XYZ file of C-alpha atoms in Angstrom:
652
model
C -99.542 -122.547 87.163
C -97.021 -119.221 86.584
C -96.461 -118.051 83.537
C -93.697 -117.252 80.871
C -91.720 -114.057 79.638
C -94.030 -113.801 76.056
C -96.772 -114.485 78.687
C -96.423 -111.777 81.114
C -95.843 -109.448 77.984
C -99.322 -110.051 76.167
C -100.986 -110.280 79.293
C -99.741 -106.478 80.414
C -100.720 -105.272 76.552
C -104.139 -106.526 76.183
C -106.648 -104.890 74.973
C -110.483 -104.892 73.779
C -109.962 -104.158 69.771
C -114.293 -104.158 69.394
C -114.641 -107.480 69.504
C -114.413 -108.143 73.274
C -111.215 -110.238 74.264
C -110.530 -113.769 73.944
C -111.166 -116.479 76.460
C -109.112 -116.137 79.550
C -107.240 -118.979 81.330
C -107.498 -119.152 85.027
C -103.982 -117.078 84.606
C -105.726 -114.780 83.088
C -104.025 -114.798 79.610
C -105.872 -115.437 76.502
C -106.000 -119.761 75.362
C -104.040 -121.225 72.923
C -105.284 -120.224 69.640
C -107.491 -117.644 70.769
C -107.392 -114.414 68.519
C -105.310 -111.636 70.468
C -105.848 -108.210 70.538
C -101.968 -106.681 71.823
C -101.013 -102.754 71.849
C -97.061 -101.334 69.899
C -95.704 -99.969 71.444
C -92.894 -99.099 69.250
C -92.873 -100.145 65.481
C -89.869 -99.923 62.651
C -90.094 -100.264 59.592
C -87.304 -100.782 56.478
C -87.500 -99.246 52.826
C -88.273 -101.979 51.787
C -91.443 -102.685 53.266
C -91.929 -99.637 54.392
C -92.558 -96.628 51.113
C -95.704 -99.078 50.987
C -96.472 -98.939 54.391
C -96.808 -95.338 54.591
C -98.591 -95.156 51.692
C -101.583 -96.973 53.189
C -101.276 -95.230 57.074
C -101.801 -91.847 53.984
C -104.252 -93.613 53.828
C -105.741 -93.398 57.043
C -106.111 -89.952 57.660
C -103.994 -90.031 60.901
C -102.978 -86.652 61.328
C -99.055 -88.559 63.965
C -98.563 -92.044 64.523
C -100.238 -93.027 67.546
C -97.600 -95.194 69.210
C -94.901 -95.126 72.370
C -91.733 -94.376 69.121
C -92.228 -95.269 65.552
C -88.834 -95.659 63.785
C -88.426 -95.792 58.827
C -84.792 -97.438 58.468
C -82.975 -96.843 55.840
C -80.840 -100.151 55.365
C -82.481 -102.548 51.759
C -82.545 -100.046 48.701
C -79.488 -97.970 49.216
C -78.046 -98.743 46.117
C -78.405 -95.508 44.150
C -78.400 -96.720 41.014
C -81.151 -94.540 38.849
C -83.871 -92.656 41.507
C -86.049 -94.562 42.317
C -84.739 -95.001 45.651
C -83.581 -92.104 46.061
C -87.214 -91.182 45.377
C -88.201 -93.731 48.089
C -85.263 -92.147 50.805
C -87.120 -89.544 50.806
C -90.819 -90.094 50.265
C -90.679 -91.850 53.442
C -88.613 -89.234 55.167
C -91.337 -86.710 54.250
C -93.469 -88.846 55.451
C -91.302 -89.502 59.093
C -91.104 -85.622 59.289
C -95.304 -84.760 59.002
C -96.194 -87.436 61.003
C -94.203 -88.300 63.612
C -91.307 -91.035 63.168
C -88.030 -91.444 63.820
C -86.014 -91.154 60.583
C -82.331 -93.223 60.397
C -80.891 -92.118 57.177
C -79.059 -94.192 54.689
C -75.456 -95.465 56.530
C -76.587 -95.137 59.621
C -77.450 -99.193 59.556
C -79.785 -102.197 59.880
C -82.848 -101.707 61.079
C -82.639 -104.889 64.068
C -78.846 -103.629 65.346
C -79.707 -100.489 64.925
C -83.330 -100.649 67.655
C -81.380 -103.256 69.914
C -78.404 -100.902 70.352
C -80.561 -97.367 71.562
C -84.811 -97.836 71.090
C -85.665 -101.660 72.321
C -86.793 -102.046 75.644
C -87.561 -105.233 77.706
C -91.078 -105.404 78.360
C -92.126 -104.263 75.549
C -94.412 -104.878 72.544
C -92.469 -103.883 69.158
C -93.385 -104.866 65.281
C -91.939 -103.998 62.348
C -92.384 -104.774 58.186
C -89.136 -107.300 58.468
C -89.919 -110.359 59.919
C -86.242 -110.598 61.350
C -87.916 -107.921 63.915
C -87.072 -110.963 66.798
C -84.246 -110.053 67.165
C -85.059 -107.152 70.785
C -86.196 -110.153 71.673
C -82.384 -110.295 72.506
C -83.124 -107.620 75.022
C -86.627 -109.396 76.675
C -88.965 -106.869 74.532
C -92.339 -108.923 72.752
C -90.717 -108.155 69.298
C -92.537 -109.490 66.092
C -92.301 -109.204 61.681
C -95.886 -107.947 60.328
C -97.074 -107.059 56.891
C -96.809 -103.901 56.341
C -100.035 -102.916 56.559
C -101.057 -104.090 59.972
C -97.294 -101.543 61.129
C -99.256 -99.260 59.838
C -102.506 -99.675 61.902
C -100.373 -100.433 64.576
C -98.806 -96.825 64.004
C -102.664 -95.459 64.194
C -103.526 -96.680 67.076
C -105.113 -99.156 66.464
C -104.391 -103.349 67.863
C -102.210 -105.813 66.124
C -103.625 -109.034 66.304
C -101.546 -112.781 66.838
C -103.175 -116.151 67.280
C -102.242 -116.568 71.029
C -99.213 -119.170 70.633
C -97.913 -122.571 71.832
C -95.564 -121.780 74.526
C -91.701 -123.479 73.703
C -89.006 -123.167 76.006
C -84.803 -124.299 75.282
C -83.503 -124.677 77.667
C -78.733 -123.864 77.940
C -76.536 -125.449 80.495
C -72.985 -124.611 80.202
C -70.544 -122.123 77.877
C -69.764 -121.422 74.126
C -66.060 -123.077 73.832
C -64.403 -121.286 71.486
C -64.963 -120.960 67.787
C -68.237 -122.089 69.063
C -71.062 -119.854 69.099
C -74.725 -118.050 69.035
C -74.705 -118.586 65.266
C -74.408 -122.602 66.252
C -76.989 -123.042 68.879
C -79.286 -121.164 66.333
C -78.532 -123.251 63.926
C -78.891 -126.716 65.671
C -82.609 -125.224 66.746
C -82.746 -125.656 63.418
C -81.497 -128.311 62.472
C -83.563 -130.245 65.711
C -86.517 -128.381 64.503
C -86.757 -128.011 60.851
C -88.264 -124.173 59.483
C -91.684 -124.927 60.383
C -90.924 -126.175 63.712
C -91.239 -123.121 65.693
C -95.192 -122.467 63.731
C -97.825 -121.767 66.560
C -95.377 -120.708 69.321
C -92.878 -118.583 71.074
C -89.953 -119.941 71.565
C -88.978 -118.177 74.851
C -84.985 -119.301 75.973
C -84.250 -120.390 79.383
C -81.330 -122.380 81.287
C -78.482 -121.139 83.514
C -76.454 -121.048 80.488
C -78.333 -117.722 79.298
C -76.234 -115.853 81.700
C -73.411 -117.281 79.675
C -73.897 -115.358 76.307
C -73.653 -111.744 76.091
C -77.032 -109.652 74.538
C -75.350 -109.399 71.047
C -75.586 -112.851 70.893
C -78.665 -113.418 72.274
C -80.077 -110.858 69.332
C -78.797 -113.420 66.828
C -80.180 -116.185 68.315
C -83.900 -114.550 68.134
C -82.862 -113.180 64.796
C -82.768 -116.679 63.753
C -86.442 -118.344 65.650
C -87.707 -116.308 62.739
C -86.131 -119.075 60.816
C -88.220 -122.339 62.338
C -91.791 -119.890 61.795
C -92.077 -119.047 66.174
C -94.195 -116.396 65.906
C -91.093 -114.730 68.282
C -88.315 -115.533 69.894
C -87.480 -114.545 73.616
C -84.455 -113.881 76.725
C -85.006 -112.781 80.048
C -83.866 -109.446 80.461
C -80.980 -109.786 83.714
C -78.236 -107.964 84.884
C -76.836 -109.077 81.247
C -79.284 -106.941 79.599
C -78.718 -103.543 81.723
C -75.042 -104.219 81.744
C -76.029 -103.571 77.992
C -77.818 -101.056 78.063
C -76.073 -98.895 81.298
C -73.121 -98.962 78.004
C -75.726 -97.534 75.596
C -76.348 -95.152 78.222
C -80.344 -96.411 78.114
C -80.339 -98.041 81.673
C -83.427 -96.295 82.502
C -85.656 -98.362 80.790
C -84.698 -101.504 81.685
C -86.277 -103.445 83.930
C -86.082 -107.140 85.462
C -88.634 -109.167 83.023
C -87.873 -113.401 84.064
C -90.855 -116.163 83.206
C -91.880 -117.327 86.632
C -90.343 -120.807 87.835
C -94.523 -122.409 87.899
C -94.739 -121.475 83.964
C -95.945 -124.567 81.969
C -94.422 -125.238 77.875
C -95.946 -127.318 75.797
C -92.467 -128.369 74.578
C -88.795 -127.915 76.463
C -85.767 -128.190 74.645
C -82.628 -129.351 76.054
C -79.418 -127.595 74.732
C -75.459 -128.287 76.150
C -73.434 -125.790 74.896
C -70.903 -128.168 76.186
C -71.021 -130.404 73.472
C -71.816 -127.819 70.736
C -69.083 -127.588 67.811
C -69.476 -125.503 64.379
C -72.482 -126.196 62.309
C -73.323 -125.074 58.537
C -76.482 -124.771 56.868
C -76.321 -126.304 53.658
C -78.276 -124.405 50.153
C -81.331 -123.876 49.525
C -82.178 -124.015 53.279
C -81.250 -122.406 57.064
C -82.938 -125.971 58.098
C -80.155 -127.988 55.859
C -77.605 -128.528 59.478
C -74.363 -130.599 59.727
C -71.176 -130.587 61.193
C -68.486 -127.992 59.489
C -66.369 -130.932 59.744
C -68.343 -132.957 57.732
C -67.637 -130.333 54.279
C -63.854 -129.979 55.332
C -62.303 -129.185 52.068
C -65.039 -127.534 49.391
C -64.047 -124.870 47.766
C -65.022 -122.002 48.876
C -65.068 -118.282 45.408
C -67.003 -115.598 48.275
C -67.387 -115.022 52.240
C -69.529 -112.432 53.328
C -70.006 -111.121 57.251
C -72.937 -108.913 58.212
C -76.138 -108.760 58.363
C -78.908 -107.939 61.244
C -77.929 -111.737 62.382
C -73.782 -111.072 62.971
C -72.801 -107.601 62.706
C -72.967 -106.314 65.866
C -69.659 -104.837 67.770
C -69.017 -107.543 69.251
C -68.804 -109.870 66.188
C -66.886 -107.540 64.116
C -63.836 -108.198 66.271
C -63.599 -111.153 66.212
C -63.552 -111.258 62.244
C -60.455 -108.541 62.979
C -58.888 -110.023 65.619
C -58.462 -112.893 63.308
C -57.875 -111.771 60.344
C -54.750 -109.830 62.200
C -51.987 -110.018 60.490
C -53.204 -112.843 57.491
C -54.035 -112.161 53.997
C -57.276 -113.815 52.548
C -56.666 -116.948 49.910
C -56.770 -115.444 46.296
C -59.248 -117.681 45.258
C -61.686 -115.348 47.655
C -63.609 -112.633 47.285
C -64.407 -111.206 51.004
C -67.085 -108.263 52.096
C -67.997 -107.595 55.730
C -70.819 -104.878 56.045
C -71.344 -103.295 59.751
C -74.191 -103.783 61.264
C -74.487 -100.096 62.419
C -72.707 -96.574 62.459
C -71.743 -97.238 65.606
C -70.160 -100.657 65.219
C -68.178 -99.025 62.047
C -67.186 -95.993 63.695
C -65.362 -98.494 67.115
C -63.631 -100.455 65.011
C -62.218 -97.866 63.592
C -61.592 -95.669 66.598
C -59.922 -99.573 68.562
C -58.222 -99.547 65.249
C -59.510 -102.666 63.800
C -60.803 -101.861 60.907
C -58.022 -101.472 58.970
C -56.527 -105.493 60.708
C -60.122 -105.754 58.421
C -58.674 -103.624 55.791
C -55.062 -105.110 55.535
C -56.227 -108.519 54.980
C -57.937 -107.707 51.287
C -61.835 -108.313 52.402
C -64.095 -105.003 51.439
C -65.556 -103.772 53.558
C -69.199 -102.325 52.186
C -71.654 -99.691 53.487
C -72.934 -100.344 56.802
C -76.853 -101.638 55.198
C -78.324 -105.262 54.375
C -76.300 -104.871 51.383
C -75.607 -108.953 49.954
C -77.924 -110.383 52.607
C -80.479 -109.220 49.957
C -78.989 -109.975 46.915
C -77.985 -105.926 46.982
C -75.202 -106.327 45.599
C -71.763 -108.593 46.105
C -73.349 -111.352 44.505
C -70.799 -114.871 43.983
C -69.528 -115.331 40.830
C -71.818 -118.734 38.625
C -72.574 -121.799 40.103
C -69.808 -119.610 43.498
C -69.450 -121.425 46.656
C -70.221 -117.996 49.264
C -70.988 -119.047 52.820
C -71.925 -116.273 54.691
C -73.352 -115.001 58.116
C -76.468 -113.887 57.080
C -80.187 -115.837 58.405
C -81.085 -117.523 54.653
C -79.860 -119.297 52.005
C -83.483 -119.413 49.523
C -82.384 -120.332 46.244
C -81.429 -117.359 44.237
C -81.422 -114.628 46.770
C -77.643 -113.521 47.002
C -78.714 -112.680 43.182
C -76.717 -115.610 41.447
C -79.538 -118.289 40.921
C -77.041 -121.293 40.532
C -74.801 -120.402 43.384
C -74.560 -122.314 46.826
C -74.894 -119.900 49.842
C -73.692 -121.753 52.779
C -74.659 -119.923 56.420
C -72.403 -119.929 59.171
C -70.417 -118.265 62.090
C -68.444 -115.148 61.500
C -65.617 -118.024 62.695
C -66.478 -120.619 59.821
C -66.991 -117.936 57.932
C -63.349 -115.942 58.718
C -61.506 -119.723 57.925
C -62.723 -120.196 54.647
C -61.617 -116.752 53.755
C -58.370 -118.005 54.870
C -57.833 -120.692 53.786
C -59.941 -121.018 50.032
C -62.058 -124.190 51.489
C -64.220 -124.745 54.649
C -62.854 -124.916 57.653
C -63.367 -125.989 60.806
C -62.397 -123.053 62.911
C -60.816 -124.798 65.441
C -58.151 -125.166 62.943
C -56.645 -122.180 63.400
C -55.560 -122.319 66.664
C -56.271 -120.928 69.729
C -59.058 -117.505 69.479
C -57.754 -114.240 70.024
C -59.368 -112.678 73.423
C -61.595 -110.223 72.156
C -63.386 -107.083 74.881
C -66.488 -105.505 74.647
C -66.159 -101.460 75.782
C -68.349 -100.446 79.187
C -69.055 -97.005 76.935
C -70.110 -97.888 74.087
C -69.811 -94.327 71.012
C -73.159 -92.609 71.282
C -73.704 -90.015 67.986
C -77.009 -90.195 66.850
C -76.408 -87.965 64.012
C -78.415 -89.433 61.666
C -81.411 -89.857 63.641
C -83.622 -87.509 63.306
C -86.290 -87.011 66.031
C -89.733 -86.713 64.991
C -90.541 -82.389 65.110
C -93.464 -80.879 66.162
C -96.879 -81.033 65.284
C -96.537 -77.306 64.140
C -94.223 -78.319 62.559
C -94.728 -80.968 61.384
C -98.178 -80.357 59.975
C -95.678 -78.256 57.348
C -94.022 -81.000 55.602
C -94.708 -81.464 52.172
C -94.858 -85.176 51.186
C -92.532 -85.532 48.189
C -93.378 -88.351 46.137
C -91.068 -89.340 43.129
C -92.737 -90.431 39.493
C -91.902 -94.054 40.826
C -94.432 -94.233 42.969
C -97.217 -96.284 42.318
C -101.297 -96.331 44.167
C -100.991 -100.308 45.678
C -104.155 -102.322 44.994
C -107.214 -103.149 46.468
C -109.024 -105.879 47.487
C -112.857 -106.473 46.924
C -114.757 -108.441 49.099
C -114.888 -112.126 49.790
C -119.110 -112.672 47.464
C -120.196 -115.490 47.867
C -118.493 -117.640 45.292
C -115.193 -117.748 43.018
C -113.837 -118.828 40.164
C -111.005 -119.129 38.330
C -108.019 -121.237 36.837
C -105.668 -122.868 38.680
C -102.784 -121.356 37.583
C -99.936 -122.343 39.887
C -98.802 -124.691 40.962
C -96.612 -124.710 43.628
C -94.458 -127.726 46.103
C -93.526 -127.496 49.865
C -91.862 -124.337 51.351
C -92.299 -122.037 48.453
C -90.771 -118.739 50.353
C -91.600 -114.362 49.923
C -88.220 -114.674 48.103
C -90.416 -117.090 45.754
C -93.475 -115.656 44.704
C -91.635 -112.058 44.661
C -88.391 -111.984 44.962
C -85.821 -109.437 45.768
C -81.484 -108.318 44.593
C -80.719 -104.837 42.318
C -82.613 -104.978 39.704
C -86.445 -105.119 42.188
C -86.014 -104.521 45.642
C -86.263 -101.222 43.607
C -90.166 -101.536 41.903
C -91.312 -101.706 46.219
C -93.618 -98.704 45.953
C -94.699 -100.168 41.068
C -96.415 -102.535 42.331
C -97.253 -102.515 38.027
C -94.021 -103.057 37.716
C -93.692 -105.460 39.871
C -95.678 -108.277 38.740
C -93.967 -109.076 36.023
C -91.202 -110.753 38.846
C -94.022 -112.275 40.465
C -93.491 -116.343 40.576
C -90.062 -115.793 38.890
C -88.086 -118.759 40.396
C -91.029 -121.078 39.938
C -92.304 -120.340 36.056
C -91.343 -117.234 34.028
C -94.535 -116.779 32.356
C -96.719 -116.514 35.527
C -96.823 -112.838 35.802
C -98.469 -112.864 31.378
C -100.358 -116.217 32.531
C -102.152 -114.684 35.680
C -102.755 -111.638 33.392
C -105.259 -113.730 30.685
C -106.208 -115.868 33.024
C -108.237 -111.845 34.851
C -109.051 -114.071 38.352
C -107.294 -117.440 39.702
C -106.595 -119.406 42.644
C -102.822 -120.601 43.204
C -102.285 -123.824 45.133
C -99.396 -124.834 47.332
C -97.686 -127.187 49.733
C -96.262 -127.560 53.209
C -95.504 -124.134 55.072
C -96.611 -121.427 51.775
C -94.655 -118.046 51.862
C -92.200 -118.452 54.888
C -90.014 -115.730 55.044
C -89.819 -112.120 54.430
C -92.609 -110.442 55.732
C -92.805 -108.329 52.494
C -96.833 -107.774 52.353
C -95.518 -107.206 48.855
C -95.853 -111.482 47.566
C -99.597 -110.993 48.938
C -100.410 -107.598 46.739
C -98.367 -108.854 43.952
C -100.127 -112.024 43.339
C -103.673 -109.401 44.246
C -103.007 -107.001 41.481
C -102.054 -110.220 38.981
C -106.005 -110.967 39.893
C -104.969 -113.989 42.541
C -108.698 -114.275 44.227
C -107.795 -117.575 46.518
C -104.082 -118.825 47.962
C -105.479 -123.617 49.063
C -102.522 -124.831 50.299
C -101.141 -127.415 52.881
C -100.410 -125.140 55.212
C -99.454 -121.111 55.933
C -96.326 -119.240 57.703
C -97.476 -116.850 60.006
C -96.767 -113.834 58.014
C -98.336 -114.425 54.946
C -101.784 -115.735 55.773
C -101.966 -112.802 57.496
C -100.853 -110.493 54.275
C -102.999 -112.000 52.191
C -106.718 -111.699 54.878
C -104.930 -108.101 54.689
C -104.524 -108.281 51.004
C -108.254 -108.861 50.480
C -106.480 -112.762 49.968
C -108.049 -115.905 50.714
C -105.979 -118.088 52.244
C -107.884 -121.852 52.733
C -106.057 -125.171 54.550
C -106.787 -129.233 52.696
C -108.430 -130.833 54.991
C -107.186 -134.028 53.155
C -103.517 -133.267 52.352
C -103.756 -135.726 49.573
C -106.589 -133.784 47.053
C -103.130 -131.487 46.618
C -102.400 -134.543 43.680
C -105.574 -134.060 42.747
C -104.868 -130.514 40.540
C -104.022 -130.039 37.815
C -102.121 -126.234 36.921
C -104.744 -124.795 34.256
C -107.908 -127.251 35.783
C -110.421 -124.416 36.182
C -111.689 -123.840 39.946
C -114.929 -122.195 41.454
C -114.906 -122.581 45.106
C -118.868 -122.042 46.281
C -121.356 -120.941 48.998
C -118.458 -118.589 50.870
C -120.409 -116.932 52.850
C -121.953 -119.717 55.083
C -118.792 -121.573 54.015
C -115.967 -119.410 55.839
C -118.332 -118.775 59.164
C -118.291 -122.549 59.196
C -115.003 -123.265 59.162
C -116.031 -125.858 55.456
C -115.830 -124.644 52.242
C -116.401 -126.514 49.033
C -113.666 -126.927 45.476
C -115.386 -127.980 42.510
C -113.135 -128.810 40.493
C -114.704 -127.676 36.891
C -112.264 -129.350 34.253
C -112.989 -133.277 36.402
C -115.826 -132.988 37.502
C -115.123 -133.152 41.060
C -114.953 -131.876 44.686
C -112.825 -131.310 47.870
C -113.202 -129.979 50.838
C -110.886 -127.258 52.347
C -110.236 -125.583 55.372
C -110.997 -121.961 56.811
C -109.339 -122.059 59.619
C -110.673 -118.088 60.500
C -111.283 -116.007 63.322
C -114.476 -113.237 63.956
C -113.082 -110.709 63.372
C -109.999 -112.725 59.941
C -114.157 -112.309 58.367
C -114.956 -109.641 58.539
C -111.813 -108.576 56.408
C -111.836 -109.793 54.224
C -115.455 -109.700 54.060
C -114.902 -105.389 53.611
C -112.216 -106.815 50.363
C -109.053 -106.711 52.920
C -107.927 -104.379 56.233
C -107.882 -100.841 55.265
C -111.119 -100.952 53.818
C -112.243 -103.057 57.480
C -109.930 -99.767 59.723
C -112.070 -97.466 57.449
C -115.557 -99.297 58.904
C -114.175 -98.645 61.844
């Protein structure tokens, strides 16, 4: 039996992390469900999660990063309305200088776009403290989102642990018609599988249709694979990949990557690119997908083009070509955010930037910006069409806004007409051609210092940078109030919101805590503090969305010691364990209905229970017992017993 692309990379990077190798198949790969330790070649951080990751790395006492390459990006908190963000940037830059990282300055671009352009390589492994790190899978790299502490451990030379995933394959045939895009491919898969459909799986893209997609288009698809809950998504590395790397002056890192003809997949999905039409995700979930034509005539207030999903040069050139000689509707406010300085420079040099500006659109900084609520929020009750990857309620910064996810072409159609419009109604698609060679300008990327110079660097800290909370070893019982009960698909944006008012405090957990779960219950922080020790109960897919470990660290600070849910998202359950919070699932999902907020709960016989895989929850208020699943491997048990990943690593 042959191997998939991901299986080949995992086999090549598998290491013994002190607990022995996992059970292997005849082909020498870990069996599905086994804990596998992977050697990490590259890491990335961004500034919303990076400050905490570097505080954690510093605590380990390791003098220099041990990866092939690590990069610290500044792309989220670029709005400097006070000292907080600027101080964090200065801190991260000094950490990069001292510990041997590349530093991408504010304005240089979104981490995933820049990493695709300048650093990602086929066949390598990458983890990043951002859930959309799988973008690099468009180049044939095994790239995964992770919590900041996992990234810190990898920077120190430690392995990254995952549960060996299943393998899904999406077979593409045909080619995309005019005004139908890679974004529509992603939305179609989300329509079929939902935001839970990729949990526990790696999605490989193949079939003859792959050859028709450029690397930027492939990167859009792997970026959106995060919304499926997948461990990661990956494309082959072929002649299209090689051409992209040649245009970036990086042909030396190319290596072909493909699956074996007899590779076996757990699920195969067939998509005919010729049959697709423009799609749109309605509020408030990326899988709430319908045809654009079905919403024709819906009034639009705002249009945003950009984000790590759709901010490549190809995307921007298409937008410019469609806007050329036209003016956006008077009732629409439109923003355009190029993904990197490289993209912005080429737009300017080609004249395409002038076409965008002449249309009345506003050109924003090369940063995440509106995607994480950092400016350009919609008006009250506004309808905003965005080329982004998430449309969670309140994420835009306007709680009652209706955010829709679309392709750049559909976004432009709405901007020009003032209504949701099938972009095929715009007529002929102007021809757009990528240059054979991209403009290479790494002037905003500061390379690592040599070790001697690095040793002299002083770490610069601002007053907003506080210590992070420490977990407590899981003892034999946890008693606390059920301080919050929530439903299905609770995202990390629900748990720990983003936005311009909150993001500057990502390095200040005590201040940040007052916003925890405010989308669900504004009284939660005060009630959690009063309770002291508490338990949270959730539904299906608890913790989906961002990789932000703040969604675990802030509840930890507020006294949450356990979370019981019907199911968890991959990265969030890892972050809970890393923080020392016990994540448990209902054996019988109907038991969820028997728990009410403010019930007094007790988890008993934990030392034995977490090792046998079953824990008893006593509802002291109602006098009932519930059996819970404790689905942990030996390493996770040891992490919980140590009080979190940091003390566990210290003990090793």
